[in-house]
Coordinates of C-alpha atoms in Angstrom, one line a residue:
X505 CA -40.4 37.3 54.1
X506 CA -40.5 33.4 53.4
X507 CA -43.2 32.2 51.1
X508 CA -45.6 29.4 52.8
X509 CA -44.9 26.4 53.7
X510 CA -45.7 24.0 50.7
X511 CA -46.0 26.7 48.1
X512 CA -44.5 26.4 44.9
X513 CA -42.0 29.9 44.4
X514 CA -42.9 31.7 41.5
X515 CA -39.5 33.2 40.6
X516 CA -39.8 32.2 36.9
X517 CA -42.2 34.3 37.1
X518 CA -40.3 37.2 37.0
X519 CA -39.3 39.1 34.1
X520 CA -35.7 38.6 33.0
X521 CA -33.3 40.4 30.0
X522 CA -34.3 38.2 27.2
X523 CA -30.8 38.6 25.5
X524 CA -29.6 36.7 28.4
X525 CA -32.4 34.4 28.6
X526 CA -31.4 33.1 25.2
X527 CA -27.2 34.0 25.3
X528 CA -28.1 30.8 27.8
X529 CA -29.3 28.9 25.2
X530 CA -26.7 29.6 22.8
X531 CA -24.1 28.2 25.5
X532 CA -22.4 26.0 23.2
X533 CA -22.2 22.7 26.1
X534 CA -25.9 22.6 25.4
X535 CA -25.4 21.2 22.2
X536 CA -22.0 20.3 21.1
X537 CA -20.8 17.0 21.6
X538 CA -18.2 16.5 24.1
X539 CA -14.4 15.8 23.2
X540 CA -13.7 11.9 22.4
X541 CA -10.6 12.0 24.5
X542 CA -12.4 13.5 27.9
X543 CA -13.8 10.0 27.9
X544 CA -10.8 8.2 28.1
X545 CA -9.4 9.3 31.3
X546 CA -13.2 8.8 33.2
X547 CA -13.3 5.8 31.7
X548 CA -9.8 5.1 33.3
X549 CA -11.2 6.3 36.2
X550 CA -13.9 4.1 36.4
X551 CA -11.9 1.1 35.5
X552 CA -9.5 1.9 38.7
X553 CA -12.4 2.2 41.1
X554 CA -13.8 -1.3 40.1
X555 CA -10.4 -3.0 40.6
X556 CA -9.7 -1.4 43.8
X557 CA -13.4 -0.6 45.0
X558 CA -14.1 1.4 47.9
X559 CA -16.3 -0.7 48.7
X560 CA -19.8 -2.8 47.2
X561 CA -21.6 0.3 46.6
X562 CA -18.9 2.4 44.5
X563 CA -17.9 -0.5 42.8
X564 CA -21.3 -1.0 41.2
X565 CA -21.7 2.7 40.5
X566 CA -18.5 2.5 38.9
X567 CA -19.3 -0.3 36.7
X568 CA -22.7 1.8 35.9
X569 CA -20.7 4.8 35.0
X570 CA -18.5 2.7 33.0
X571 CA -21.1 1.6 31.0
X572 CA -22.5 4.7 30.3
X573 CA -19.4 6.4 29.5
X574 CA -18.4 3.6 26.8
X575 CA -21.9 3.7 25.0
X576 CA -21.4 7.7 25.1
X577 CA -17.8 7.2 23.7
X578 CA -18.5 4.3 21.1
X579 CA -21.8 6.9 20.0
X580 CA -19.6 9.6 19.3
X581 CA -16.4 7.4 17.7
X582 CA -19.0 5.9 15.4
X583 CA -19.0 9.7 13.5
X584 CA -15.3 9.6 12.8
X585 CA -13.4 6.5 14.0
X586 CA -15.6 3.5 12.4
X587 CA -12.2 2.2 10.9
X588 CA -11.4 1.2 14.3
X589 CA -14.4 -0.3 15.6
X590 CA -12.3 -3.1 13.9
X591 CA -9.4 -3.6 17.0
X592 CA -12.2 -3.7 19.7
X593 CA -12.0 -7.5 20.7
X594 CA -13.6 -7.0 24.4
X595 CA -16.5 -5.0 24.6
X596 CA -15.3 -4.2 27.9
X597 CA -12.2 -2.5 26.7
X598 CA -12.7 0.0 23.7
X599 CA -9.8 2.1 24.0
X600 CA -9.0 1.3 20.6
X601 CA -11.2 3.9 19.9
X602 CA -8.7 7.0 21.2
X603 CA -6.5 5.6 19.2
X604 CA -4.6 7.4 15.7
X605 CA -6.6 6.1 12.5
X606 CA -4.2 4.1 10.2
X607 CA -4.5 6.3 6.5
X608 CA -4.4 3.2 4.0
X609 CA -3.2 5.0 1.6
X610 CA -0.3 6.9 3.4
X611 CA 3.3 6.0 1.9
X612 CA 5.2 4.0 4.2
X613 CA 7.2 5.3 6.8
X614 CA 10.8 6.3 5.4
X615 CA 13.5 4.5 6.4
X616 CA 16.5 6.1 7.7
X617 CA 17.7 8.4 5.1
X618 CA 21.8 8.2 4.9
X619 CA 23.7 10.8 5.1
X620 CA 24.9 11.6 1.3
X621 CA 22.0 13.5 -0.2
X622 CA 19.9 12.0 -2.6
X623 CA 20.4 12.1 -6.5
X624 CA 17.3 13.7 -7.9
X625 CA 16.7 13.5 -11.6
X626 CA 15.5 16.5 -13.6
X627 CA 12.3 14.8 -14.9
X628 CA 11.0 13.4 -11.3
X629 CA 7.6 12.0 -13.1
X630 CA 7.0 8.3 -12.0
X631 CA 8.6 5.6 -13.8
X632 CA 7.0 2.3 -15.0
X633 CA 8.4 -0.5 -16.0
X634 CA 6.4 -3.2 -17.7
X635 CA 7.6 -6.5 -19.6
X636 CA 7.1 -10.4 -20.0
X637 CA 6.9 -12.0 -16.3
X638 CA 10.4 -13.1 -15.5
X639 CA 12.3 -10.1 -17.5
X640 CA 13.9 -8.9 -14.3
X641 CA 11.8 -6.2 -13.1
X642 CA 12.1 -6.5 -9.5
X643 CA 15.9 -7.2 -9.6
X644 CA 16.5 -4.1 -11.8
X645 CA 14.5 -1.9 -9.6
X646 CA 16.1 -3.2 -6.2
X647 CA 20.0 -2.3 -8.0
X648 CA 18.4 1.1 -8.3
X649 CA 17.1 1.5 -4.8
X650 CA 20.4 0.4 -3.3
X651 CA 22.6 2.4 -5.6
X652 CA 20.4 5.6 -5.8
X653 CA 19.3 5.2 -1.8
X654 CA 16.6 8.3 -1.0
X655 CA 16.0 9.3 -4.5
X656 CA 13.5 6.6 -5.6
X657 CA 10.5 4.8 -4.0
X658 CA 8.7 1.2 -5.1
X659 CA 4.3 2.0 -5.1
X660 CA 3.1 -0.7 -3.0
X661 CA -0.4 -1.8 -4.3
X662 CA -3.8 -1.8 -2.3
X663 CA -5.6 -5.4 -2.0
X664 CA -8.8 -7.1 -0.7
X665 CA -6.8 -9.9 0.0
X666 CA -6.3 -10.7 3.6
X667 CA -2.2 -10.6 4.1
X668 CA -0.6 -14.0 3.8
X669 CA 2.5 -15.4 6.0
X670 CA 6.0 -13.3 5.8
X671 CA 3.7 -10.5 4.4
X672 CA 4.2 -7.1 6.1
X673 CA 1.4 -4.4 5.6
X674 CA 3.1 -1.4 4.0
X675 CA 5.6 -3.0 2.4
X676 CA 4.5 -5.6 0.2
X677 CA 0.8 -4.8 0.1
X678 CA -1.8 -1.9 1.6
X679 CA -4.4 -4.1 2.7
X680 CA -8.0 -2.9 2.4
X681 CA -11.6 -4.0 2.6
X682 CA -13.7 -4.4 0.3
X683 CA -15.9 -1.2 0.7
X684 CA -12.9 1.1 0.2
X685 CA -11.1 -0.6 -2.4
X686 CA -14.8 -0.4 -4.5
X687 CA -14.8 3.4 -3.2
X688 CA -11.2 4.3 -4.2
X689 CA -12.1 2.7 -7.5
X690 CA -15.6 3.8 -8.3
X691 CA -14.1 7.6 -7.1
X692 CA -11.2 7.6 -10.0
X693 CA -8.5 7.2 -6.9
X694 CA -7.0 4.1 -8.9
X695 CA -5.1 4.4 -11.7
X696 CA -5.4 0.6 -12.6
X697 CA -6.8 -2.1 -10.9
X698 CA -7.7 -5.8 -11.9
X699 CA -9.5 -8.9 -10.0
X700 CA -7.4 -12.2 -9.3
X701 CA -9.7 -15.4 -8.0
X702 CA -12.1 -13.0 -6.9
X703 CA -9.6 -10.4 -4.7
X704 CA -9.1 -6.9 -6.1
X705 CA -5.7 -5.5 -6.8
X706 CA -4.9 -1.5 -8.0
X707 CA -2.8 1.4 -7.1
X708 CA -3.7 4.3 -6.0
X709 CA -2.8 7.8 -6.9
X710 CA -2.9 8.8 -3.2
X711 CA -0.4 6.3 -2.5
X712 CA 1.9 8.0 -5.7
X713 CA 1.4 11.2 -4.7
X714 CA 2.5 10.5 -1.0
X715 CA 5.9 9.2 -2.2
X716 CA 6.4 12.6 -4.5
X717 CA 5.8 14.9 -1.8
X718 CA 8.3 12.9 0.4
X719 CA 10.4 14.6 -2.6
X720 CA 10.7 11.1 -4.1
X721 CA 10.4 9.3 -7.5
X722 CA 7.5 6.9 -7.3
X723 CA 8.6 3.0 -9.2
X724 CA 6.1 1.3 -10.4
X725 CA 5.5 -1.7 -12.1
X726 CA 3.0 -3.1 -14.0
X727 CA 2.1 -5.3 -17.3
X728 CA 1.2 -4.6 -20.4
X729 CA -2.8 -4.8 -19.6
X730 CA -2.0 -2.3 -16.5
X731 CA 0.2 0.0 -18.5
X732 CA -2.5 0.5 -21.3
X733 CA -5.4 1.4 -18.9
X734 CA -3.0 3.7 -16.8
X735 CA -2.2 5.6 -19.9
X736 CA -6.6 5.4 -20.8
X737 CA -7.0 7.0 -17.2
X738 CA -4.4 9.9 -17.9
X739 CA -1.5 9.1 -15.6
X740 CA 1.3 11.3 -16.4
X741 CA 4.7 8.5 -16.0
X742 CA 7.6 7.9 -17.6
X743 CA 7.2 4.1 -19.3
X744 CA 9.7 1.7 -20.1
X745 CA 9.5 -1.4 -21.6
X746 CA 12.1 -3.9 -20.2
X747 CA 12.4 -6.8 -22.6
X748 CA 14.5 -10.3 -22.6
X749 CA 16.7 -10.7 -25.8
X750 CA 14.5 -13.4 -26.6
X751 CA 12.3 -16.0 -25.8
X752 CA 14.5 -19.1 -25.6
X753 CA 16.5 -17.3 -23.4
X754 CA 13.9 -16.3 -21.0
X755 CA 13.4 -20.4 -21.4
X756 CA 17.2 -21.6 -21.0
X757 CA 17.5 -19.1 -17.3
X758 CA 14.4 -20.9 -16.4
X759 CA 16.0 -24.3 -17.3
X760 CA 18.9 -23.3 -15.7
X761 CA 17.6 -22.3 -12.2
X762 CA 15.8 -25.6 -12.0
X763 CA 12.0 -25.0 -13.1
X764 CA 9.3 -27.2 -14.6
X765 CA 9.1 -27.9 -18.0
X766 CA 5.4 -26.8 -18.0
X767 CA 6.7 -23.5 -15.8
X768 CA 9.3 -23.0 -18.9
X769 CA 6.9 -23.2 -21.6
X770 CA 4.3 -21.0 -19.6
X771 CA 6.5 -18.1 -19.4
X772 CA 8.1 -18.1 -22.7
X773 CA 4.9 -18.3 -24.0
X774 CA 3.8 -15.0 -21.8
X775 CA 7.0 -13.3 -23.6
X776 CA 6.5 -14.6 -26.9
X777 CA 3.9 -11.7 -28.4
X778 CA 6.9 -9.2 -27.8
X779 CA 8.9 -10.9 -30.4
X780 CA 6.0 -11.5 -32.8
X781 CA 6.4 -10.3 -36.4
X782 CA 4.2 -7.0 -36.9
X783 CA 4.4 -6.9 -32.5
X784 CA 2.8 -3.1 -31.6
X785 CA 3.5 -4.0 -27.9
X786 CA 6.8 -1.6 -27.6
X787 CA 5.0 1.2 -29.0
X788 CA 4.0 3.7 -26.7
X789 CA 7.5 3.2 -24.6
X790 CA 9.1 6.2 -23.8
X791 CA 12.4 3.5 -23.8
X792 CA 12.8 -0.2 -24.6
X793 CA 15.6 -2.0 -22.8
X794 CA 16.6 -5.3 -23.5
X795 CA 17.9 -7.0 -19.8
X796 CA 20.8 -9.3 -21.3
X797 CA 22.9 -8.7 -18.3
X798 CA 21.2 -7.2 -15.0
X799 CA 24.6 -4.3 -14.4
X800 CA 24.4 -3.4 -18.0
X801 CA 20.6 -2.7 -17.7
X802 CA 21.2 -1.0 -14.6
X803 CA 23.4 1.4 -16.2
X804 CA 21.0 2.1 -19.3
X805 CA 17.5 2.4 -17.3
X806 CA 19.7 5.1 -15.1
X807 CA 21.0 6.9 -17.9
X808 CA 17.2 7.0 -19.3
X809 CA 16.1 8.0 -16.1
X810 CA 18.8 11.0 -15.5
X811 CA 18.7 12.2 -19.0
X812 CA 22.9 11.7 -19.8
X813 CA 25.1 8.9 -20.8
X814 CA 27.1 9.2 -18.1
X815 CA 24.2 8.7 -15.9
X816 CA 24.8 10.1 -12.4
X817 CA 27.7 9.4 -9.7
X818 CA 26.8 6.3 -8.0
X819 CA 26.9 6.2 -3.9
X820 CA 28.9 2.8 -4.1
X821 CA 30.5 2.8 -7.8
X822 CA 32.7 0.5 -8.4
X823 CA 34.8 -1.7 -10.7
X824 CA 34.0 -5.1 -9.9
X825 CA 32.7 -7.4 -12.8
X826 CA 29.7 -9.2 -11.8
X827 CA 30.3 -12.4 -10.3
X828 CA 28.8 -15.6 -11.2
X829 CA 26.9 -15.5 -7.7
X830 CA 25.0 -12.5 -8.9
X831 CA 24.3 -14.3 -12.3
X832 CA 22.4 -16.5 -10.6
X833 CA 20.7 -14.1 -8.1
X834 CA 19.4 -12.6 -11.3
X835 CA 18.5 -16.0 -13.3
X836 CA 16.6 -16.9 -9.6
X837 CA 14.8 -13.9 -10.1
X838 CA 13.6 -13.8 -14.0
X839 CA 12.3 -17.4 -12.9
X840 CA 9.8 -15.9 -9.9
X841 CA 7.2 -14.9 -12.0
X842 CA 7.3 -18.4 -14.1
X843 CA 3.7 -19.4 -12.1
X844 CA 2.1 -16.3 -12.5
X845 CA 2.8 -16.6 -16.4
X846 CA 1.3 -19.9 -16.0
X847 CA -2.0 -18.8 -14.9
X848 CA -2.2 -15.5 -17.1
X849 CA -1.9 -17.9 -20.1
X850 CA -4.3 -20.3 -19.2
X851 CA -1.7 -23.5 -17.9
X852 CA -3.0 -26.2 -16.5
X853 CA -2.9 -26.9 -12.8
X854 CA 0.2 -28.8 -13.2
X855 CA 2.1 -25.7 -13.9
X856 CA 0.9 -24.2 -10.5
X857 CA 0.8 -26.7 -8.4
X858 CA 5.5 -26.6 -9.5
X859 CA 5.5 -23.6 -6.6
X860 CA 4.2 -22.6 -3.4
X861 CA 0.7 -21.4 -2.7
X862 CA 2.1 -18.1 -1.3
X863 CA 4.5 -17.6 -4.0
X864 CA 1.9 -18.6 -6.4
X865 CA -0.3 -16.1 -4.9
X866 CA 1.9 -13.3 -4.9
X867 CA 2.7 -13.8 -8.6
X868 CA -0.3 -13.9 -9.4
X869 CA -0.5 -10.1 -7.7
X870 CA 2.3 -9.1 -9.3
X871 CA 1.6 -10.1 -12.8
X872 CA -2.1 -9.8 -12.9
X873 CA -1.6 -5.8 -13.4
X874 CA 1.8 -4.9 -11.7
X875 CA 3.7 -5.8 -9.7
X876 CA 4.2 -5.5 -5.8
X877 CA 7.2 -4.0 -4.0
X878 CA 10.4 -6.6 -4.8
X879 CA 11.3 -9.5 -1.8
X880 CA 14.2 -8.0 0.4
X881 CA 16.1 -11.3 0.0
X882 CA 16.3 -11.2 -3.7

């Protein structure tokens, strides 16, 4: 029989299992948010209707749907995916927001391993290497990566710093903001960090700890400030001290490859205290090497590093003296830190203003509390 016309039906009325009256309200789609990613394709959807409407009508609802999908989307990225709120340009297009989230402090991405299998050493802690600016730390460490390929890898630093021309993120820096440099910091995620004209520089033990379980040996290098407050903070490395012979010749490579006078001074000065009478900078060195020539140091920080004075079979050994072309290479790259000394010593601006703003920068990096990863054309 049909109730009246008009009347209101009084089925929830009735009396119902209330095990099934609240299994309904359990129903998990009555309170879980809805997958990110099912947005994506309405929104795609949505977007195809408004370029190739139906007609007026649709297209409008479209755009209405659009908008309400995106605000749903952005509501729900803004729990997990702030980081990319960054790459949204067009508030009409946010599908930057279904995108993968860049880890900053991820290693970067191996490069094609060869085929001989790496060379492990038996003690695979990290190694540092500290010294005087222009000693030869990057050069050193590049012989090593060529001739050890797969068995070690250079830390690359974290900045504030936005990245300058020629830089690659990654590779010469892992570029930050502020907020999570101060978080990595204030958390004890750095192991040493310093301010340069007010940008923050550090490395982080993420970062080291991504390069060992790539079954690598982390490189790192630092100064002597960075050294001592790794070693305050407990870091658990390998340190060597790599040293020029002495401080006029740190001045006469300078000389010879064609830098200031005031550059010269700057940086023998920065080397100077290591020669000092009574000096207790090399103590604390698990190994002090003194870079006279950059093969013969090769073959001592290896021997150090593998434990035997044979060292270990190179990939690409071979007999060839070095050539005076590669005595230069190295002279051109004991003088790249000759700014950076420079402005850790207090030099006028005259001394700066002998190299580039970007190189000056970059020194600066590097020296301030260790360096970044090497340039590929030294």
């Amino acid at each position: 029989m049909k109730p009246p016309m008009g009347s209101v039906p009084l089925d929830f009325m009735q009396d119902e299992d209330d095990e099934k009256a609240l299994d309904r309200l359990r129903a998990p789609d009555r309170y879980e948010l809805p997958e990110l990613e099912s947005f994506k394709r309405k929104i795609a959807d949505d977007d195809f209707e408004i370029e190739m409407p139906t007609n007026d009508e649709t297209k409008a609802a479209a755009i209405e749907s659009k908008a309400s999908k995106s605000w749903r989307a952005l509501r729900i990225a803004a729990r997990s995916r702030l980081g990319l709120f960054d790459k949204i340009s067009d508030p009409e297009k946010i599908d930057a927001i279904f995108g993968e989230i860049e880890d900053p402090d991820a290693a970067p991405e191996p490069e094609a391993a060869p085929e001989q299998k790496a060379v492990l050493p038996t003690d695979q802690r990290p190694v540092v290497i500290s010294g005087p600016p222009g000693v030869g730390k990057s050069a050193t460490t590049e012989v090593l990566l060529s001739r050890q390929p797969g068995a070690f890898a250079q830390v690359v630093r974290h900045t504030t710093r936005k990245p300058q021309d020629g830089e690659v993120a990654g590779r010469d820096f892992l570029f930050v903001d502020k907020q999570t440099f101060d978080m990595q910091r204030d958390g004890d995620a750095l192991i040493e960090y310093t301010t340069i004209d007010g940008d923050d520089y550090g490395t982080s033990r993420k970062t080291i700890d991504g390069i060992v379980a790539s079954g690598k040996v982390p490189i790192l290098h630092m100064d002597q400030e960075a050294t001592e407050q790794a070693r305050s903070f407990g870091f658990e490395a390998r340190f060597v001290l790599l040293l020029p012979p002495s401080q006029e010749t740190v001045e006469a490579r300078l000389t010879a490859a064609g830098k200031s006078e005031d550059a010269v001074k700057a940086t023998g000065a920065a080397a100077a205290p290591y020669f000092a009478e009574g000096s207790t900078l090399k103590e604390g060195f698990d190994e002090v090497l003194v870079n006279e020539e950059l093969d013969a140091t090769f073959k001592a920080l290896e021997t150090f590093i593998y434990g035997t004075e044979q060292g270990v079979l190179e990939p690409e050994k071979t007999d060839e003296k070095p050539t005076e072309e590669t005595e230069a290479q190295t002279e051109d790259k004991l003088s790249e830190d000759a700014p950076a000394a420079a402005a850790n010593n207090n030099a006028d601006d005259a001394v700066m203003a002998d190299a580039a703003p970007a190189a000056e920068d970059a020194d600066k990096a590097q020296e301030g509390s260790g360096e970044s990863n090497p340039s590929p054309a030294t």
